[in-house]
């Protein structure tokens, strides 16, 4: 894959348009078409599990996504990618002869709302299948509930190892994901810093209470020091912090070659802006959590991040997906919305789950679990087969942040 001028152009347009909108997006869903989909199924029509394939009827799929809270672009894109897949499947007759009905809940990238949402869709709506969450710290508690209740969960984007694996290293039977995991993502980031950026020293900033951030920082540090790089500082903050000046003063004094900040875009925006104001010129690096149309490009320009998907992919599945997404979802100005990695992975996770249900031939989560384990699925984000811990083995893409948008840099295979 190579960076295309078209990608940059499309992204420039997308970012200029998003810059015209409010800097902090409203918590409410931004994409109207999806909001019109049914979100609540009547309690009077529970699906029974496990049931034999029946002609007609409905099959519910829950979409648990952070539509409000700290990272709403993640939720909106995830919901919209999943709904596009459901719409396409329904247009072709649904699955097992049933109409696929989405049940959407806002799980807020936060453990308590995520647990409430999982209990609600399982106990009240009687769903047998969950697509979500985005954030590892929300997906992990959901996985405990789903696995205990034999409900299949597939997280499109949660990269922390603990999502699919118990503390003693055993795969959770009913839990899967559509993305690579952080030990790989951290290694890719460390190699890129050391070999491509020739960074001999790194400073790590992390939120210890965020499973994703903590896991990715650990993976990066292990690989980076293994390669011969030196970590010259490691400082913690909390998700509530808005002033990073104390940490940045330390960064300024030790002058690292690179600053690794594997958090979500909302934190990156604050820290990178304050670093620029302090005159710090070392590039920031991070992971997939940077992937948002609300990343502050001016602040993060010069930085790099590891990701799942590049919008200029020319694979036929990706080209078809991009066209369908642009046609279905419009921004305030009526322009097609460019799908990001979250949209692509939610689309893949939903398509993969529905294919497994179809292959299983029944709405029976034991059969679907076996069909998932045996699947070979060509998605928009690459080919997916599962290893023993229910993780796909997939390549990572490195993107560079410029003031005009994200630019493809390279692909790293596992
Ligand atoms: N990987 C992040 C997590 O596990 C979520 C994420 C994925 C965010 C992709 C943005 C893009 O919490």
PDB file of C-alpha atoms and ligand atoms in Angstrom, residues 74 134-136 157-160 212 264 288-289 291 308 342, ligand 1:
ATOM      1  CA  UNK A  74     -15.059   6.326  18.562  1.00  0.00           C
ATOM      2  CA  UNK A 134     -14.252   0.061  21.701  1.00  0.00           C
ATOM      3  CA  UNK A 135     -12.192   0.787  24.825  1.00  0.00           C
ATOM      4  CA  UNK A 136     -10.410  -2.097  26.511  1.00  0.00           C
ATOM      5  CA  UNK A 157     -11.088  -2.520  18.463  1.00  0.00           C
ATOM      6  CA  UNK A 158     -10.151  -3.394  22.059  1.00  0.00           C
ATOM      7  CA  UNK A 159      -6.470  -4.297  21.903  1.00  0.00           C
ATOM      8  CA  UNK A 160      -5.606  -5.169  25.546  1.00  0.00           C
ATOM      9  CA  UNK A 212      -5.239   0.047  27.175  1.00  0.00           C
ATOM     10  CA  UNK A 264      -6.907   8.426  23.293  1.00  0.00           C
ATOM     11  CA  UNK A 288      -4.711   3.394  17.593  1.00  0.00           C
ATOM     12  CA  UNK A 289      -6.329   5.632  20.217  1.00  0.00           C
ATOM     13  CA  UNK A 291      -7.359   7.704  15.289  1.00  0.00           C
ATOM     14  CA  UNK A 308      -5.400  -0.976  11.961  1.00  0.00           C
ATOM     15  CA  UNK A 342     -13.135   2.267  14.065  1.00  0.00           C
TER      16      UNK A 342
HETATM   17  N1  LIG B   1      -7.431  -0.025  21.109  1.00  0.00           N
HETATM   18  C1  LIG B   1      -8.142   0.900  21.969  1.00  0.00           C
HETATM   19  C2  LIG B   1      -8.446   0.201  23.293  1.00  0.00           C
HETATM   20  O1  LIG B   1      -8.269  -0.965  23.402  1.00  0.00           O
HETATM   21  C3  LIG B   1      -9.398   1.419  21.339  1.00  0.00           C
HETATM   22  C4  LIG B   1      -9.274   2.062  19.977  1.00  0.00           C
HETATM   23  C5  LIG B   1      -9.091   1.330  18.838  1.00  0.00           C
HETATM   24  C6  LIG B   1      -9.362   3.407  19.840  1.00  0.00           C
HETATM   25  C7  LIG B   1      -8.999   1.915  17.584  1.00  0.00           C
HETATM   26  C8  LIG B   1      -9.246   4.005  18.595  1.00  0.00           C
HETATM   27  C9  LIG B   1      -9.052   3.260  17.469  1.00  0.00           C
HETATM   28  O2  LIG B   1      -8.889   0.788  24.247  1.00  0.00           O
END
